[in-house]
Amino acid sequence: MTRIVNSGMGDGGGRMSDAGEPAIDLERVGRSFDGRSILKDVNLRIGRGELFGLLGPSGSGKSTLIKLIAGIDKPEGGRIRVLGRQVPSLALLSNIGYMAQSDALYGELSAKENLQFFGAMFKLPGARLAERLEAALSTVGLSSDAGKPVARFSGGMKRRLSLAIALLHEPELLILDEPTVGIDPVLRVSIWSSLLALRERGTTILLTTHVMDEADRCDRIGLIREGTLTAVGSPAELKAESGASTIEEAFIRLGGEKR
Ligand SMILES: Nc1ncnc2c1ncn2[C@@H]1O[C@H](COP(=O)(O)OP(=O)(O)OP(=O)(O)O)[C@@H](O)[C@H]1O
Ligand SMILES: [Mg+2]
């Protein structure tokens, strides 16, 4: 069963006061590579303050979609608005925190120096940078490794530093591509409580995940398969619609899995 669902907006929980326009608004967005259509007519609205999870098999187009929303890549058709602005927009840079699927870090610099570099890019003033640097390092459990060159970090430590960079300037919108890959269960729990706390403060979060219990914690989930959004709804809605008792089962029944 494959259904096309054009999502409505979540209620956003009243977490942002200026919730005039949705945080993310995609209309008929398409992207192809080498003549192969990767994203097809994607329509999606994500409300301010929502925690939205994108789920789909490997190669289904999650990262491609996320890059378009972050303004790193351009769609071939359709319209993308983020925080009330047409993407790409320079003004959006300071309001978005983006964590790519592969880490883009300076190996010869320490974790702290990497954060200082990005802090300067976001034009954070000295005192605020110092305060944010400590907070971001602590959120990802890297405070005691702050002085170590990143080239000597493990894969999970690099992921955590990438997340700290995305959080550094307290953006209104966080776009995280598989933020918890390679992160151990204990730290994953603490990172999730930080994400939930940010959401409570009004931050909109869009993330991709392959982990079903993470998907279950999202306000809404979008299932993507071969570049098409096949279903959008809250975990409870998706389970009810598909008659599934777990989100994993709903994911399979609603066309998240190739058959
Ligand atoms: N720059 C590119 N050039 C050519 N093809 C690309 C490019 N980027 C992505 N693709 C193709 O687009 C498709 C979707 O890739 P994408 O990275 O969006 O998948 P994904 O859903 O994020 O997968 P994963 O779960 O493995 O990260 C794949 O077939 C991939 O090979
Ligand atoms: Mg990906």
Tab-separated table of C-alpha atoms and ligand atoms in Angstrom:
chain	number	residue	atom	x	y	z
A	1	MET	CA	0.000	0.000	0.000
A	2	THR	CA	1.491	3.305	-1.054
A	3	ARG	CA	-0.391	6.473	-0.405
A	4	ILE	CA	0.519	10.047	-1.036
A	5	VAL	CA	-0.239	12.237	1.904
A	6	ASN	CA	0.191	15.974	1.719
A	7	SER	CA	0.826	16.894	5.281
A	8	GLY	CA	-0.948	19.559	7.214
A	9	MET	CA	0.815	21.542	9.877
A	10	GLY	CA	1.227	20.281	13.394
A	11	ASP	CA	-0.199	22.415	16.162
A	12	GLY	CA	3.311	23.422	17.166
A	13	GLY	CA	2.140	23.352	20.761
A	14	GLY	CA	2.003	27.143	20.909
A	15	ARG	CA	5.709	27.139	21.602
A	16	MET	CA	6.571	30.089	19.360
A	17	SER	CA	4.827	33.392	19.648
A	18	ASP	CA	5.399	34.535	16.049
A	19	ALA	CA	4.111	31.362	14.440
A	20	GLY	CA	2.723	33.204	11.422
A	21	GLU	CA	4.250	31.043	8.723
A	22	PRO	CA	5.339	27.442	9.187
A	23	ALA	CA	9.022	26.852	9.937
A	24	ILE	CA	9.371	24.815	6.741
A	25	ASP	CA	7.083	24.969	3.728
A	26	LEU	CA	7.803	22.850	0.652
A	27	GLU	CA	5.641	22.957	-2.430
A	28	ARG	CA	6.141	20.493	-5.273
A	29	VAL	CA	9.868	20.194	-4.669
A	30	GLY	CA	11.834	18.048	-7.094
A	31	ARG	CA	15.492	17.126	-7.561
A	32	SER	CA	17.219	14.783	-9.967
A	33	PHE	CA	20.800	13.671	-10.448
A	34	ASP	CA	22.196	12.600	-13.830
A	35	GLY	CA	18.703	12.503	-15.301
A	36	ARG	CA	17.419	10.269	-12.494
A	37	SER	CA	14.566	11.699	-10.478
A	38	ILE	CA	15.469	11.480	-6.776
A	39	LEU	CA	12.771	13.659	-5.200
A	40	LYS	CA	9.339	13.892	-6.762
A	41	ASP	CA	6.826	16.630	-6.035
A	42	VAL	CA	7.430	16.797	-2.315
A	43	ASN	CA	4.876	18.850	-0.366
A	44	LEU	CA	5.530	19.301	3.326
A	45	ARG	CA	4.786	21.836	6.033
A	46	ILE	CA	6.495	21.711	9.403
A	47	GLY	CA	5.138	23.985	12.119
A	48	ARG	CA	7.225	26.209	14.363
A	49	GLY	CA	8.400	24.343	17.425
A	50	GLU	CA	7.721	20.936	15.920
A	51	LEU	CA	10.073	17.991	16.253
A	52	PHE	CA	9.797	16.292	12.881
A	53	GLY	CA	11.477	13.022	11.938
A	54	LEU	CA	12.183	11.903	8.394
A	55	LEU	CA	12.302	8.137	7.966
A	56	GLY	CA	13.071	6.085	4.918
A	57	PRO	CA	15.268	3.348	3.505
A	58	SER	CA	18.858	4.085	2.558
A	59	GLY	CA	18.925	5.998	-0.735
A	60	SER	CA	15.280	7.151	-0.477
A	61	GLY	CA	16.236	10.839	-0.613
A	62	LYS	CA	16.347	11.953	3.048
A	63	SER	CA	19.711	13.735	2.870
A	64	THR	CA	18.869	15.192	-0.538
A	65	LEU	CA	15.682	16.720	0.895
A	66	ILE	CA	17.418	17.996	4.003
A	67	LYS	CA	20.147	19.692	1.943
A	68	LEU	CA	17.509	21.500	-0.105
A	69	ILE	CA	15.828	22.763	3.066
A	70	ALA	CA	19.171	23.853	4.537
A	71	GLY	CA	19.879	25.780	1.319
A	72	ILE	CA	22.999	23.758	0.513
A	73	ASP	CA	21.520	22.402	-2.706
A	74	LYS	CA	18.960	23.801	-5.128
A	75	PRO	CA	15.723	22.148	-6.220
A	76	GLU	CA	14.884	21.794	-9.914
A	77	GLY	CA	11.306	22.630	-9.358
A	78	GLY	CA	8.978	23.823	-6.662
A	79	ARG	CA	9.259	26.290	-3.846
A	80	ILE	CA	11.014	26.148	-0.490
A	81	ARG	CA	10.319	28.602	2.301
A	82	VAL	CA	12.077	28.414	5.651
A	83	LEU	CA	11.192	30.650	8.621
A	84	GLY	CA	9.161	32.823	6.307
A	85	ARG	CA	11.907	33.316	3.708
A	86	GLN	CA	12.543	31.938	0.269
A	87	VAL	CA	15.540	29.544	0.294
A	88	PRO	CA	18.416	30.231	-0.284
A	89	SER	CA	18.730	33.306	1.880
A	90	LEU	CA	21.835	34.662	3.571
A	91	ALA	CA	19.673	35.914	6.439
A	92	LEU	CA	18.708	32.329	7.216
A	93	LEU	CA	22.265	31.205	7.906
A	94	SER	CA	22.318	32.545	11.445
A	95	ASN	CA	18.898	31.040	12.176
A	96	ILE	CA	19.638	27.502	11.008
A	97	GLY	CA	21.879	24.886	12.595
A	98	TYR	CA	22.732	22.166	10.083
A	99	MET	CA	24.454	18.900	10.850
A	100	ALA	CA	25.399	16.971	7.731
A	101	GLN	CA	25.443	13.178	7.529
A	102	SER	CA	29.222	13.235	7.081
A	103	ASP	CA	31.200	15.349	9.488
A	104	ALA	CA	32.882	18.473	8.105
A	105	LEU	CA	35.459	19.246	10.780
A	106	TYR	CA	39.027	20.523	10.873
A	107	GLY	CA	41.087	17.512	11.949
A	108	GLU	CA	44.207	19.462	12.904
A	109	LEU	CA	42.219	21.768	15.195
A	110	SER	CA	40.906	20.858	18.641
A	111	ALA	CA	37.176	20.531	19.363
A	112	LYS	CA	37.245	23.931	21.050
A	113	GLU	CA	39.060	25.541	18.104
A	114	ASN	CA	36.534	24.042	15.693
A	115	LEU	CA	33.726	25.568	17.760
A	116	GLN	CA	35.555	28.909	17.913
A	117	PHE	CA	35.899	28.875	14.131
A	118	PHE	CA	32.165	28.318	13.622
A	119	GLY	CA	31.354	30.787	16.415
A	120	ALA	CA	33.318	33.451	14.517
A	121	MET	CA	31.460	32.512	11.347
A	122	PHE	CA	28.164	33.045	13.159
A	123	LYS	CA	29.586	36.310	14.559
A	124	LEU	CA	28.989	35.331	18.176
A	125	PRO	CA	30.500	37.987	20.458
A	126	GLY	CA	33.330	36.835	22.772
A	127	ALA	CA	31.442	36.454	26.058
A	128	ARG	CA	28.468	34.747	24.438
A	129	LEU	CA	30.764	32.470	22.440
A	130	ALA	CA	32.581	31.374	25.615
A	131	GLU	CA	29.299	30.621	27.328
A	132	ARG	CA	27.771	28.821	24.313
A	133	LEU	CA	30.966	26.846	23.731
A	134	GLU	CA	30.865	25.397	27.253
A	135	ALA	CA	27.145	24.654	27.003
A	136	ALA	CA	27.392	22.960	23.598
A	137	LEU	CA	30.389	20.847	24.637
A	138	SER	CA	28.579	19.796	27.789
A	139	THR	CA	25.394	18.866	25.906
A	140	VAL	CA	27.323	16.395	23.764
A	141	GLY	CA	29.562	15.163	26.598
A	142	LEU	CA	32.814	16.472	25.137
A	143	SER	CA	33.866	18.991	27.817
A	144	SER	CA	36.883	16.971	28.926
A	145	ASP	CA	38.029	16.343	25.326
A	146	ALA	CA	37.755	19.976	24.228
A	147	GLY	CA	41.516	20.427	23.802
A	148	LYS	CA	42.154	17.258	21.773
A	149	PRO	CA	42.823	17.464	18.025
A	150	VAL	CA	39.752	16.226	16.181
A	151	ALA	CA	41.908	13.924	14.015
A	152	ARG	CA	42.272	11.790	17.161
A	153	PHE	CA	38.517	11.643	17.819
A	154	SER	CA	36.465	8.475	17.360
A	155	GLY	CA	33.584	8.463	14.848
A	156	GLY	CA	31.013	9.027	17.611
A	157	MET	CA	33.033	11.907	19.083
A	158	LYS	CA	33.116	13.590	15.667
A	159	ARG	CA	29.335	13.173	15.350
A	160	ARG	CA	28.916	14.760	18.777
A	161	LEU	CA	31.159	17.694	17.865
A	162	SER	CA	29.170	18.238	14.653
A	163	LEU	CA	26.031	18.369	16.783
A	164	ALA	CA	27.660	20.866	19.170
A	165	ILE	CA	28.478	23.089	16.155
A	166	ALA	CA	24.864	22.916	14.947
A	167	LEU	CA	23.643	23.949	18.427
A	168	LEU	CA	26.290	26.603	19.043
A	169	HIS	CA	24.427	29.731	17.915
A	170	GLU	CA	21.060	28.615	19.353
A	171	PRO	CA	19.342	28.587	15.962
A	172	GLU	CA	15.567	28.734	15.592
A	173	LEU	CA	15.704	25.723	13.290
A	174	LEU	CA	17.894	22.653	13.738
A	175	ILE	CA	18.360	20.353	10.738
A	176	LEU	CA	20.120	17.164	11.779
A	177	ASP	CA	21.008	14.365	9.382
A	178	GLU	CA	21.293	11.158	11.434
A	179	PRO	CA	22.563	12.949	14.539
A	180	THR	CA	22.888	9.878	16.741
A	181	VAL	CA	24.710	7.452	14.448
A	182	GLY	CA	27.705	5.991	16.263
A	183	ILE	CA	26.631	7.460	19.601
A	184	ASP	CA	26.325	5.087	22.558
A	185	PRO	CA	22.924	4.508	24.212
A	186	VAL	CA	23.669	6.471	27.403
A	187	LEU	CA	24.773	9.575	25.521
A	188	ARG	CA	21.932	9.116	23.035
A	189	VAL	CA	19.458	9.425	25.911
A	190	SER	CA	21.124	12.598	27.135
A	191	ILE	CA	21.295	14.098	23.628
A	192	TRP	CA	17.605	13.327	23.171
A	193	SER	CA	16.711	15.056	26.417
A	194	SER	CA	18.649	18.108	25.188
A	195	LEU	CA	16.748	18.031	21.886
A	196	LEU	CA	13.418	17.738	23.722
A	197	ALA	CA	14.397	20.639	26.008
A	198	LEU	CA	15.246	22.762	22.940
A	199	ARG	CA	11.904	21.856	21.405
A	200	GLU	CA	10.169	22.934	24.614
A	201	ARG	CA	11.882	26.310	24.266
A	202	GLY	CA	10.462	26.691	20.771
A	203	THR	CA	13.267	25.387	18.541
A	204	THR	CA	11.996	23.605	15.445
A	205	ILE	CA	13.880	20.357	14.831
A	206	LEU	CA	13.990	18.345	11.625
A	207	LEU	CA	16.010	15.163	11.806
A	208	THR	CA	16.526	11.941	9.938
A	209	THR	CA	16.861	8.658	11.728
A	210	HIS	CA	16.884	4.917	11.229
A	211	VAL	CA	16.180	4.335	14.911
A	212	MET	CA	12.526	3.502	15.533
A	213	ASP	CA	12.359	4.576	19.170
A	214	GLU	CA	13.712	7.977	18.107
A	215	ALA	CA	11.001	8.234	15.463
A	216	ASP	CA	8.427	7.439	18.141
A	217	ARG	CA	9.533	10.504	20.113
A	218	CYS	CA	8.902	12.931	17.255
A	219	ASP	CA	5.743	15.074	17.126
A	220	ARG	CA	5.307	13.969	13.543
A	221	ILE	CA	7.084	11.663	11.147
A	222	GLY	CA	7.396	11.737	7.381
A	223	LEU	CA	7.936	8.423	5.614
A	224	ILE	CA	9.887	8.740	2.389
A	225	ARG	CA	10.345	6.041	-0.211
A	226	GLU	CA	12.054	6.435	-3.584
A	227	GLY	CA	11.813	10.217	-3.332
A	228	THR	CA	8.112	10.357	-2.483
A	229	LEU	CA	6.588	11.187	0.879
A	230	THR	CA	4.298	8.209	1.389
A	231	ALA	CA	2.816	9.178	4.745
A	232	VAL	CA	3.007	12.046	7.220
A	233	GLY	CA	1.531	12.095	10.710
A	234	SER	CA	2.122	11.678	14.415
A	235	PRO	CA	3.467	8.272	15.494
A	236	ALA	CA	0.030	7.482	16.946
A	237	GLU	CA	-1.723	8.510	13.711
A	238	LEU	CA	0.601	6.432	11.548
A	239	LYS	CA	0.134	3.404	13.780
A	240	ALA	CA	-3.652	3.829	13.779
A	241	GLU	CA	-3.804	4.383	9.998
A	242	SER	CA	-1.833	1.258	9.259
A	243	GLY	CA	-3.299	-0.863	12.059
A	244	ALA	CA	0.227	-1.395	13.382
A	245	SER	CA	1.217	-1.619	17.018
A	246	THR	CA	4.762	-0.357	16.520
A	247	ILE	CA	6.210	2.426	14.422
A	248	GLU	CA	8.475	-0.131	12.733
A	249	GLU	CA	5.443	-2.074	11.544
A	250	ALA	CA	3.711	1.153	10.445
A	251	PHE	CA	6.860	2.110	8.527
A	252	ILE	CA	6.780	-1.189	6.615
A	253	ARG	CA	3.017	-1.135	6.016
A	254	LEU	CA	2.924	2.488	4.854
A	255	GLY	CA	5.518	1.894	2.186
A	256	GLY	CA	8.693	2.896	3.982
A	257	GLU	CA	10.279	-0.348	2.882
A	258	LYS	CA	11.066	-1.466	-0.629
A	259	ARG	CA	9.205	-4.589	-1.638
B	1	LIG	N1	25.412	14.546	-5.522
B	1	LIG	C1	24.809	13.453	-6.002
B	1	LIG	N2	25.055	13.019	-7.256
B	1	LIG	C2	24.429	11.936	-7.779
B	1	LIG	N3	23.546	11.187	-7.087
B	1	LIG	C3	23.269	11.561	-5.822
B	1	LIG	C4	23.879	12.705	-5.206
B	1	LIG	N4	23.389	12.842	-3.949
B	1	LIG	C5	22.527	11.813	-3.779
B	1	LIG	N5	22.442	11.060	-4.891
B	1	LIG	C6	21.579	9.876	-5.071
B	1	LIG	O1	20.286	10.213	-4.608
B	1	LIG	C7	19.687	9.107	-3.944
B	1	LIG	C8	19.245	9.546	-2.565
B	1	LIG	O2	20.398	9.823	-1.777
B	1	LIG	P1	20.284	10.363	-0.295
B	1	LIG	O3	21.658	10.630	0.174
B	1	LIG	O4	19.319	11.494	-0.266
B	1	LIG	O5	19.641	9.118	0.468
B	1	LIG	P2	19.316	8.914	2.000
B	1	LIG	O6	17.853	8.648	2.100
B	1	LIG	O7	19.858	10.041	2.779
B	1	LIG	O8	20.085	7.565	2.344
B	1	LIG	P3	20.893	7.110	3.690
B	1	LIG	O9	19.854	6.603	4.648
B	1	LIG	O10	21.763	6.021	3.188
B	1	LIG	O11	21.649	8.284	4.181
B	1	LIG	C9	20.712	7.991	-3.962
B	1	LIG	O12	20.407	7.138	-5.022
B	1	LIG	C10	22.027	8.707	-4.211
B	1	LIG	O13	22.916	7.899	-4.908
B	2	MG	MG	21.299	10.237	4.160
